[in-house]
Amino acid sequence: MCHCPTVCCQYRPVPPFSYQSLQCGTIVYGPPRIAIYRRQWPPCRSLFRKFFLRGDIPIRRNYKNLTPRPRRFIEWVVKPELLDYQRYLPLFFDGLCESTFPYREFARNGVRDMIAVAKERQLLCCLPMLILPAKRALNTKDPDVIIATLRALQQLVQAGPWVGLALVPYYRQLLPILNLFRDFNVNIGDRIDFQGGHRLGDVINETLQVLERHGGPDAYLNIKYMVPTYESCVLNK
């Protein structure tokens, strides 16, 4: 603020907490805005894309006409249940941060197919190696990538009774982004929501409920510690 007793016609913006802010004819400008919801740029280039272009991942695009059955996007050269999960499942999770076609579809369909046929012992062995790729995908702050990662975590937790319990110690790495985007919803008033179940805030709430139901007795306390506004879906029935 200007300290001159006379009215000044112009003010010169100066940084705060500086000697210039004590001069006459100056005005202190505010702090810069922090873009906490801004998407990560440039987009991630994952190891999944590198290994896929090199031909080390046994999948390819499915061009066969499978009607009347639903058409699958990828075709496995080797059956997924015969693969080394400690090597390939972290690679597919690393590809969840991809937002470009066709690597995005390859990674998401690969994660879904591998978890669907996996044994619980295989998932427990590679679970610690899935945390960093999942955290990297969540930190992109891209709503489409976050939703795909949360869907994969939901399927992972529901794959076995012990997987949800083993995932509880890693909530501190995964839940900060969920706390940031939990209220990231659109108020449409009395109109019809044609994107029901596909909004980021709804998927986050659904994921937190799945983590609590399958995480055992300590899941709610760990979720509440990272997401203070979360209310239990088990204790508040």
PDB file of C-alpha atoms in Angstrom:
ATOM      1  CA  MET A   1       0.000   0.000   0.000  1.00  0.00           C
ATOM      2  CA  CYS A   2       1.204   3.535  -0.729  1.00  0.00           C
ATOM      3  CA  HIS A   3       2.635   5.338   2.317  1.00  0.00           C
ATOM      4  CA  CYS A   4       2.621   8.781   0.709  1.00  0.00           C
ATOM      5  CA  PRO A   5       0.229  11.264   2.377  1.00  0.00           C
ATOM      6  CA  THR A   6      -0.786  12.579  -1.031  1.00  0.00           C
ATOM      7  CA  VAL A   7      -2.960  10.717  -3.491  1.00  0.00           C
ATOM      8  CA  CYS A   8      -0.787   8.930  -6.042  1.00  0.00           C
ATOM      9  CA  CYS A   9      -2.027   8.515  -9.587  1.00  0.00           C
ATOM     10  CA  GLN A  10      -0.122   5.306 -10.229  1.00  0.00           C
ATOM     11  CA  TYR A  11       1.035   2.385  -8.143  1.00  0.00           C
ATOM     12  CA  ARG A  12       4.046   0.281  -8.944  1.00  0.00           C
ATOM     13  CA  PRO A  13       3.614  -3.456  -8.135  1.00  0.00           C
ATOM     14  CA  VAL A  14       6.431  -4.798  -6.000  1.00  0.00           C
ATOM     15  CA  PRO A  15       7.060  -8.174  -4.317  1.00  0.00           C
ATOM     16  CA  PRO A  16       5.859  -8.612  -0.735  1.00  0.00           C
ATOM     17  CA  PHE A  17       8.206  -8.535   2.280  1.00  0.00           C
ATOM     18  CA  SER A  18      10.765  -6.403   0.439  1.00  0.00           C
ATOM     19  CA  TYR A  19      12.261  -2.945   0.982  1.00  0.00           C
ATOM     20  CA  GLN A  20      10.409  -1.752  -2.103  1.00  0.00           C
ATOM     21  CA  SER A  21       7.080  -2.376  -0.379  1.00  0.00           C
ATOM     22  CA  LEU A  22       7.927   0.438   2.081  1.00  0.00           C
ATOM     23  CA  GLN A  23       8.415   2.978  -0.681  1.00  0.00           C
ATOM     24  CA  CYS A  24       5.850   5.474  -1.832  1.00  0.00           C
ATOM     25  CA  GLY A  25       3.700   4.815  -4.865  1.00  0.00           C
ATOM     26  CA  THR A  26       3.943   1.029  -4.594  1.00  0.00           C
ATOM     27  CA  ILE A  27       1.438  -1.757  -4.168  1.00  0.00           C
ATOM     28  CA  VAL A  28       2.168  -5.320  -3.117  1.00  0.00           C
ATOM     29  CA  TYR A  29       0.916  -8.002  -5.484  1.00  0.00           C
ATOM     30  CA  GLY A  30      -0.521 -11.211  -4.104  1.00  0.00           C
ATOM     31  CA  PRO A  31       0.979 -14.677  -4.198  1.00  0.00           C
ATOM     32  CA  PRO A  32       0.726 -16.706  -7.422  1.00  0.00           C
ATOM     33  CA  ARG A  33      -2.105 -19.160  -7.851  1.00  0.00           C
ATOM     34  CA  ILE A  34      -1.275 -22.837  -7.423  1.00  0.00           C
ATOM     35  CA  ALA A  35      -2.851 -24.981 -10.130  1.00  0.00           C
ATOM     36  CA  ILE A  36      -3.454 -28.054  -7.990  1.00  0.00           C
ATOM     37  CA  TYR A  37      -6.021 -29.486 -10.423  1.00  0.00           C
ATOM     38  CA  ARG A  38      -3.935 -28.949 -13.549  1.00  0.00           C
ATOM     39  CA  ARG A  39      -3.128 -32.075 -15.531  1.00  0.00           C
ATOM     40  CA  GLN A  40       0.448 -33.203 -15.786  1.00  0.00           C
ATOM     41  CA  TRP A  41       2.092 -31.924 -18.951  1.00  0.00           C
ATOM     42  CA  PRO A  42       3.707 -33.298 -21.038  1.00  0.00           C
ATOM     43  CA  PRO A  43       1.829 -36.625 -20.858  1.00  0.00           C
ATOM     44  CA  CYS A  44       3.564 -39.626 -19.396  1.00  0.00           C
ATOM     45  CA  ARG A  45       5.572 -41.923 -21.630  1.00  0.00           C
ATOM     46  CA  SER A  46       5.441 -45.199 -19.795  1.00  0.00           C
ATOM     47  CA  LEU A  47       7.686 -48.223 -19.802  1.00  0.00           C
ATOM     48  CA  PHE A  48       4.691 -50.166 -21.077  1.00  0.00           C
ATOM     49  CA  ARG A  49       4.851 -48.297 -24.390  1.00  0.00           C
ATOM     50  CA  LYS A  50       8.601 -48.906 -24.662  1.00  0.00           C
ATOM     51  CA  PHE A  51       8.280 -52.650 -24.082  1.00  0.00           C
ATOM     52  CA  PHE A  52       5.215 -52.910 -26.321  1.00  0.00           C
ATOM     53  CA  LEU A  53       6.945 -51.208 -29.252  1.00  0.00           C
ATOM     54  CA  ARG A  54       9.927 -53.464 -28.701  1.00  0.00           C
ATOM     55  CA  GLY A  55       7.705 -56.554 -28.931  1.00  0.00           C
ATOM     56  CA  ASP A  56       8.287 -57.836 -25.396  1.00  0.00           C
ATOM     57  CA  ILE A  57       4.611 -57.902 -24.376  1.00  0.00           C
ATOM     58  CA  PRO A  58       2.639 -60.874 -25.793  1.00  0.00           C
ATOM     59  CA  ILE A  59      -0.476 -59.015 -26.962  1.00  0.00           C
ATOM     60  CA  ARG A  60      -1.763 -57.697 -30.266  1.00  0.00           C
ATOM     61  CA  ARG A  61      -4.791 -55.937 -31.651  1.00  0.00           C
ATOM     62  CA  ASN A  62      -7.803 -58.187 -32.201  1.00  0.00           C
ATOM     63  CA  TYR A  63      -9.337 -57.632 -35.653  1.00  0.00           C
ATOM     64  CA  LYS A  64     -11.449 -60.780 -35.716  1.00  0.00           C
ATOM     65  CA  ASN A  65     -15.204 -60.570 -36.010  1.00  0.00           C
ATOM     66  CA  LEU A  66     -16.458 -62.140 -32.786  1.00  0.00           C
ATOM     67  CA  THR A  67     -20.154 -61.384 -33.204  1.00  0.00           C
ATOM     68  CA  PRO A  68     -22.570 -62.148 -31.616  1.00  0.00           C
ATOM     69  CA  ARG A  69     -20.135 -62.349 -28.685  1.00  0.00           C
ATOM     70  CA  PRO A  70     -18.682 -59.040 -27.421  1.00  0.00           C
ATOM     71  CA  ARG A  71     -15.600 -58.060 -29.323  1.00  0.00           C
ATOM     72  CA  ARG A  72     -12.349 -57.956 -27.363  1.00  0.00           C
ATOM     73  CA  PHE A  73      -9.849 -55.212 -28.080  1.00  0.00           C
ATOM     74  CA  ILE A  74      -6.691 -57.264 -27.519  1.00  0.00           C
ATOM     75  CA  GLU A  75      -5.649 -60.798 -28.331  1.00  0.00           C
ATOM     76  CA  TRP A  76      -3.173 -62.646 -26.147  1.00  0.00           C
ATOM     77  CA  VAL A  77      -0.340 -64.433 -27.904  1.00  0.00           C
ATOM     78  CA  VAL A  78       0.302 -66.297 -24.642  1.00  0.00           C
ATOM     79  CA  LYS A  79      -2.494 -66.957 -22.196  1.00  0.00           C
ATOM     80  CA  PRO A  80      -2.330 -64.431 -19.346  1.00  0.00           C
ATOM     81  CA  GLU A  81      -2.484 -67.091 -16.640  1.00  0.00           C
ATOM     82  CA  LEU A  82       0.793 -68.534 -17.967  1.00  0.00           C
ATOM     83  CA  LEU A  83       2.713 -65.253 -17.702  1.00  0.00           C
ATOM     84  CA  ASP A  84       5.048 -64.116 -14.935  1.00  0.00           C
ATOM     85  CA  TYR A  85       2.833 -61.748 -12.944  1.00  0.00           C
ATOM     86  CA  GLN A  86       5.739 -60.140 -11.125  1.00  0.00           C
ATOM     87  CA  ARG A  87       7.086 -58.959 -14.466  1.00  0.00           C
ATOM     88  CA  TYR A  88       4.070 -58.218 -16.651  1.00  0.00           C
ATOM     89  CA  LEU A  89       1.369 -56.966 -14.282  1.00  0.00           C
ATOM     90  CA  PRO A  90       3.501 -54.007 -13.047  1.00  0.00           C
ATOM     91  CA  LEU A  91       4.177 -53.142 -16.699  1.00  0.00           C
ATOM     92  CA  PHE A  92       0.457 -53.061 -17.491  1.00  0.00           C
ATOM     93  CA  PHE A  93      -0.177 -50.948 -14.393  1.00  0.00           C
ATOM     94  CA  ASP A  94       2.554 -48.594 -15.568  1.00  0.00           C
ATOM     95  CA  GLY A  95       0.645 -48.219 -18.832  1.00  0.00           C
ATOM     96  CA  LEU A  96      -2.457 -46.934 -17.034  1.00  0.00           C
ATOM     97  CA  CYS A  97      -0.957 -43.424 -17.168  1.00  0.00           C
ATOM     98  CA  GLU A  98      -1.111 -43.494 -20.977  1.00  0.00           C
ATOM     99  CA  SER A  99      -3.725 -41.227 -22.525  1.00  0.00           C
ATOM    100  CA  THR A 100      -3.010 -41.896 -26.215  1.00  0.00           C
ATOM    101  CA  PHE A 101      -4.527 -44.527 -28.481  1.00  0.00           C
ATOM    102  CA  PRO A 102      -3.881 -47.485 -28.704  1.00  0.00           C
ATOM    103  CA  TYR A 103      -1.549 -47.807 -25.689  1.00  0.00           C
ATOM    104  CA  ARG A 104      -4.316 -46.670 -23.358  1.00  0.00           C
ATOM    105  CA  GLU A 105      -6.656 -49.491 -24.435  1.00  0.00           C
ATOM    106  CA  PHE A 106      -3.879 -52.095 -24.471  1.00  0.00           C
ATOM    107  CA  ALA A 107      -2.897 -51.308 -20.878  1.00  0.00           C
ATOM    108  CA  ARG A 108      -6.429 -51.108 -19.471  1.00  0.00           C
ATOM    109  CA  ASN A 109      -7.666 -54.278 -21.150  1.00  0.00           C
ATOM    110  CA  GLY A 110      -4.465 -56.093 -20.215  1.00  0.00           C
ATOM    111  CA  VAL A 111      -4.831 -55.213 -16.533  1.00  0.00           C
ATOM    112  CA  ARG A 112      -8.455 -56.333 -16.556  1.00  0.00           C
ATOM    113  CA  ASP A 113      -7.710 -59.672 -18.237  1.00  0.00           C
ATOM    114  CA  MET A 114      -4.707 -60.489 -16.045  1.00  0.00           C
ATOM    115  CA  ILE A 115      -6.493 -59.780 -12.777  1.00  0.00           C
ATOM    116  CA  ALA A 116      -9.572 -61.715 -13.920  1.00  0.00           C
ATOM    117  CA  VAL A 117      -7.631 -64.987 -14.332  1.00  0.00           C
ATOM    118  CA  ALA A 118      -5.024 -64.448 -11.602  1.00  0.00           C
ATOM    119  CA  LYS A 119      -4.713 -66.480  -8.447  1.00  0.00           C
ATOM    120  CA  GLU A 120      -4.645 -64.690  -5.144  1.00  0.00           C
ATOM    121  CA  ARG A 121      -1.095 -65.850  -4.425  1.00  0.00           C
ATOM    122  CA  GLN A 122       0.140 -64.301  -7.665  1.00  0.00           C
ATOM    123  CA  LEU A 123      -1.447 -60.951  -6.857  1.00  0.00           C
ATOM    124  CA  LEU A 124      -0.053 -60.903  -3.335  1.00  0.00           C
ATOM    125  CA  CYS A 125       3.459 -61.532  -4.626  1.00  0.00           C
ATOM    126  CA  CYS A 126       3.407 -58.599  -7.052  1.00  0.00           C
ATOM    127  CA  LEU A 127       1.241 -56.211  -5.017  1.00  0.00           C
ATOM    128  CA  PRO A 128       4.143 -54.047  -3.687  1.00  0.00           C
ATOM    129  CA  MET A 129       5.346 -53.514  -7.264  1.00  0.00           C
ATOM    130  CA  LEU A 130       1.948 -52.141  -8.327  1.00  0.00           C
ATOM    131  CA  ILE A 131       1.884 -49.214  -5.896  1.00  0.00           C
ATOM    132  CA  LEU A 132       4.350 -46.890  -7.625  1.00  0.00           C
ATOM    133  CA  PRO A 133       2.798 -47.308 -11.107  1.00  0.00           C
ATOM    134  CA  ALA A 134      -0.677 -46.747  -9.664  1.00  0.00           C
ATOM    135  CA  LYS A 135       0.516 -43.679  -7.762  1.00  0.00           C
ATOM    136  CA  ARG A 136       2.144 -42.319 -10.908  1.00  0.00           C
ATOM    137  CA  ALA A 137      -1.088 -42.732 -12.853  1.00  0.00           C
ATOM    138  CA  LEU A 138      -3.095 -40.998 -10.125  1.00  0.00           C
ATOM    139  CA  ASN A 139      -0.618 -38.109  -9.959  1.00  0.00           C
ATOM    140  CA  THR A 140      -1.234 -37.261 -13.615  1.00  0.00           C
ATOM    141  CA  LYS A 141      -4.467 -35.586 -12.384  1.00  0.00           C
ATOM    142  CA  ASP A 142      -6.169 -36.581 -15.619  1.00  0.00           C
ATOM    143  CA  PRO A 143      -9.774 -37.553 -14.733  1.00  0.00           C
ATOM    144  CA  ASP A 144      -9.924 -40.282 -17.383  1.00  0.00           C
ATOM    145  CA  VAL A 145      -6.635 -41.824 -16.181  1.00  0.00           C
ATOM    146  CA  ILE A 146      -7.683 -41.577 -12.526  1.00  0.00           C
ATOM    147  CA  ILE A 147     -10.989 -43.333 -13.219  1.00  0.00           C
ATOM    148  CA  ALA A 148      -9.237 -46.153 -15.122  1.00  0.00           C
ATOM    149  CA  THR A 149      -6.726 -46.597 -12.281  1.00  0.00           C
ATOM    150  CA  LEU A 150      -9.468 -46.682  -9.650  1.00  0.00           C
ATOM    151  CA  ARG A 151     -11.397 -49.287 -11.634  1.00  0.00           C
ATOM    152  CA  ALA A 152      -8.253 -51.428 -11.736  1.00  0.00           C
ATOM    153  CA  LEU A 153      -7.787 -51.036  -7.965  1.00  0.00           C
ATOM    154  CA  GLN A 154     -11.395 -52.048  -7.362  1.00  0.00           C
ATOM    155  CA  GLN A 155     -10.952 -55.194  -9.425  1.00  0.00           C
ATOM    156  CA  LEU A 156      -7.646 -55.909  -7.690  1.00  0.00           C
ATOM    157  CA  VAL A 157      -9.135 -55.632  -4.202  1.00  0.00           C
ATOM    158  CA  GLN A 158     -12.098 -57.853  -5.078  1.00  0.00           C
ATOM    159  CA  ALA A 159      -9.863 -60.563  -6.594  1.00  0.00           C
ATOM    160  CA  GLY A 160      -9.247 -62.229  -3.233  1.00  0.00           C
ATOM    161  CA  PRO A 161     -10.030 -61.852   0.477  1.00  0.00           C
ATOM    162  CA  TRP A 162      -6.395 -61.193   1.435  1.00  0.00           C
ATOM    163  CA  VAL A 163      -5.582 -58.666  -1.283  1.00  0.00           C
ATOM    164  CA  GLY A 164      -7.630 -55.910   0.338  1.00  0.00           C
ATOM    165  CA  LEU A 165      -5.933 -56.525   3.684  1.00  0.00           C
ATOM    166  CA  ALA A 166      -2.492 -56.405   2.068  1.00  0.00           C
ATOM    167  CA  LEU A 167      -3.315 -53.090   0.375  1.00  0.00           C
ATOM    168  CA  VAL A 168      -4.134 -51.224   3.618  1.00  0.00           C
ATOM    169  CA  PRO A 169      -0.500 -50.217   4.424  1.00  0.00           C
ATOM    170  CA  TYR A 170      -0.260 -48.478   1.032  1.00  0.00           C
ATOM    171  CA  TYR A 171      -3.235 -46.145   1.529  1.00  0.00           C
ATOM    172  CA  ARG A 172      -0.885 -43.266   2.332  1.00  0.00           C
ATOM    173  CA  GLN A 173       0.572 -43.483  -1.171  1.00  0.00           C
ATOM    174  CA  LEU A 174      -2.726 -43.873  -3.036  1.00  0.00           C
ATOM    175  CA  LEU A 175      -5.346 -41.813  -1.200  1.00  0.00           C
ATOM    176  CA  PRO A 176      -3.972 -38.211  -1.231  1.00  0.00           C
ATOM    177  CA  ILE A 177      -5.155 -37.666  -4.817  1.00  0.00           C
ATOM    178  CA  LEU A 178      -8.532 -39.162  -3.925  1.00  0.00           C
ATOM    179  CA  ASN A 179      -8.853 -36.649  -1.094  1.00  0.00           C
ATOM    180  CA  LEU A 180      -8.057 -33.845  -3.534  1.00  0.00           C
ATOM    181  CA  PHE A 181     -10.627 -34.844  -6.178  1.00  0.00           C
ATOM    182  CA  ARG A 182     -13.323 -36.351  -3.923  1.00  0.00           C
ATOM    183  CA  ASP A 183     -15.651 -33.358  -4.328  1.00  0.00           C
ATOM    184  CA  PHE A 184     -14.755 -32.888  -7.996  1.00  0.00           C
ATOM    185  CA  ASN A 185     -18.349 -33.232  -9.185  1.00  0.00           C
ATOM    186  CA  VAL A 186     -20.775 -31.219 -11.281  1.00  0.00           C
ATOM    187  CA  ASN A 187     -24.033 -29.956  -9.807  1.00  0.00           C
ATOM    188  CA  ILE A 188     -26.623 -30.473 -12.558  1.00  0.00           C
ATOM    189  CA  GLY A 189     -29.638 -29.453 -10.473  1.00  0.00           C
ATOM    190  CA  ASP A 190     -32.838 -31.243 -11.490  1.00  0.00           C
ATOM    191  CA  ARG A 191     -31.564 -32.437 -14.847  1.00  0.00           C
ATOM    192  CA  ILE A 192     -30.875 -36.060 -15.765  1.00  0.00           C
ATOM    193  CA  ASP A 193     -27.326 -37.300 -15.235  1.00  0.00           C
ATOM    194  CA  PHE A 194     -26.389 -39.276 -18.351  1.00  0.00           C
ATOM    195  CA  GLN A 195     -22.862 -39.861 -17.003  1.00  0.00           C
ATOM    196  CA  GLY A 196     -23.967 -41.583 -13.830  1.00  0.00           C
ATOM    197  CA  GLY A 197     -21.195 -43.787 -12.486  1.00  0.00           C
ATOM    198  CA  HIS A 198     -18.590 -42.191 -14.746  1.00  0.00           C
ATOM    199  CA  ARG A 199     -17.985 -38.942 -12.865  1.00  0.00           C
ATOM    200  CA  LEU A 200     -14.723 -38.655 -10.984  1.00  0.00           C
ATOM    201  CA  GLY A 201     -16.275 -37.876  -7.602  1.00  0.00           C
ATOM    202  CA  ASP A 202     -18.686 -40.808  -7.834  1.00  0.00           C
ATOM    203  CA  VAL A 203     -15.933 -43.263  -8.783  1.00  0.00           C
ATOM    204  CA  ILE A 204     -13.760 -42.046  -5.902  1.00  0.00           C
ATOM    205  CA  ASN A 205     -16.590 -42.568  -3.387  1.00  0.00           C
ATOM    206  CA  GLU A 206     -17.271 -46.012  -4.817  1.00  0.00           C
ATOM    207  CA  THR A 207     -13.580 -46.918  -4.591  1.00  0.00           C
ATOM    208  CA  LEU A 208     -13.319 -45.802  -0.970  1.00  0.00           C
ATOM    209  CA  GLN A 209     -16.322 -47.934  -0.074  1.00  0.00           C
ATOM    210  CA  VAL A 210     -14.829 -50.972  -1.815  1.00  0.00           C
ATOM    211  CA  LEU A 211     -11.519 -50.439  -0.002  1.00  0.00           C
ATOM    212  CA  GLU A 212     -13.318 -50.253   3.343  1.00  0.00           C
ATOM    213  CA  ARG A 213     -15.426 -53.368   2.757  1.00  0.00           C
ATOM    214  CA  HIS A 214     -12.462 -55.493   1.671  1.00  0.00           C
ATOM    215  CA  GLY A 215      -9.735 -53.924   3.819  1.00  0.00           C
ATOM    216  CA  GLY A 216     -10.600 -55.475   7.154  1.00  0.00           C
ATOM    217  CA  PRO A 217     -11.106 -53.801  10.543  1.00  0.00           C
ATOM    218  CA  ASP A 218      -8.276 -51.260  10.110  1.00  0.00           C
ATOM    219  CA  ALA A 219      -9.345 -50.013   6.685  1.00  0.00           C
ATOM    220  CA  TYR A 220     -11.738 -47.321   7.887  1.00  0.00           C
ATOM    221  CA  LEU A 221      -9.205 -45.713  10.241  1.00  0.00           C
ATOM    222  CA  ASN A 222      -6.558 -45.583   7.523  1.00  0.00           C
ATOM    223  CA  ILE A 223      -9.021 -44.128   5.002  1.00  0.00           C
ATOM    224  CA  LYS A 224     -10.288 -41.575   7.533  1.00  0.00           C
ATOM    225  CA  TYR A 225      -6.712 -40.492   8.242  1.00  0.00           C
ATOM    226  CA  MET A 226      -6.066 -39.678   4.569  1.00  0.00           C
ATOM    227  CA  VAL A 227      -9.626 -38.598   3.597  1.00  0.00           C
ATOM    228  CA  PRO A 228     -11.066 -36.796   6.659  1.00  0.00           C
ATOM    229  CA  THR A 229     -14.463 -36.138   5.029  1.00  0.00           C
ATOM    230  CA  TYR A 230     -15.126 -39.821   4.338  1.00  0.00           C
ATOM    231  CA  GLU A 231     -17.963 -41.457   6.250  1.00  0.00           C
ATOM    232  CA  SER A 232     -18.056 -45.195   6.778  1.00  0.00           C
ATOM    233  CA  CYS A 233     -20.411 -47.283   4.678  1.00  0.00           C
ATOM    234  CA  VAL A 234     -20.088 -50.250   7.067  1.00  0.00           C
ATOM    235  CA  LEU A 235     -20.470 -48.638  10.497  1.00  0.00           C
ATOM    236  CA  ASN A 236     -23.198 -46.187   9.433  1.00  0.00           C
ATOM    237  CA  LYS A 237     -25.685 -48.686   8.060  1.00  0.00           C
TER     238      LYS A 237
END
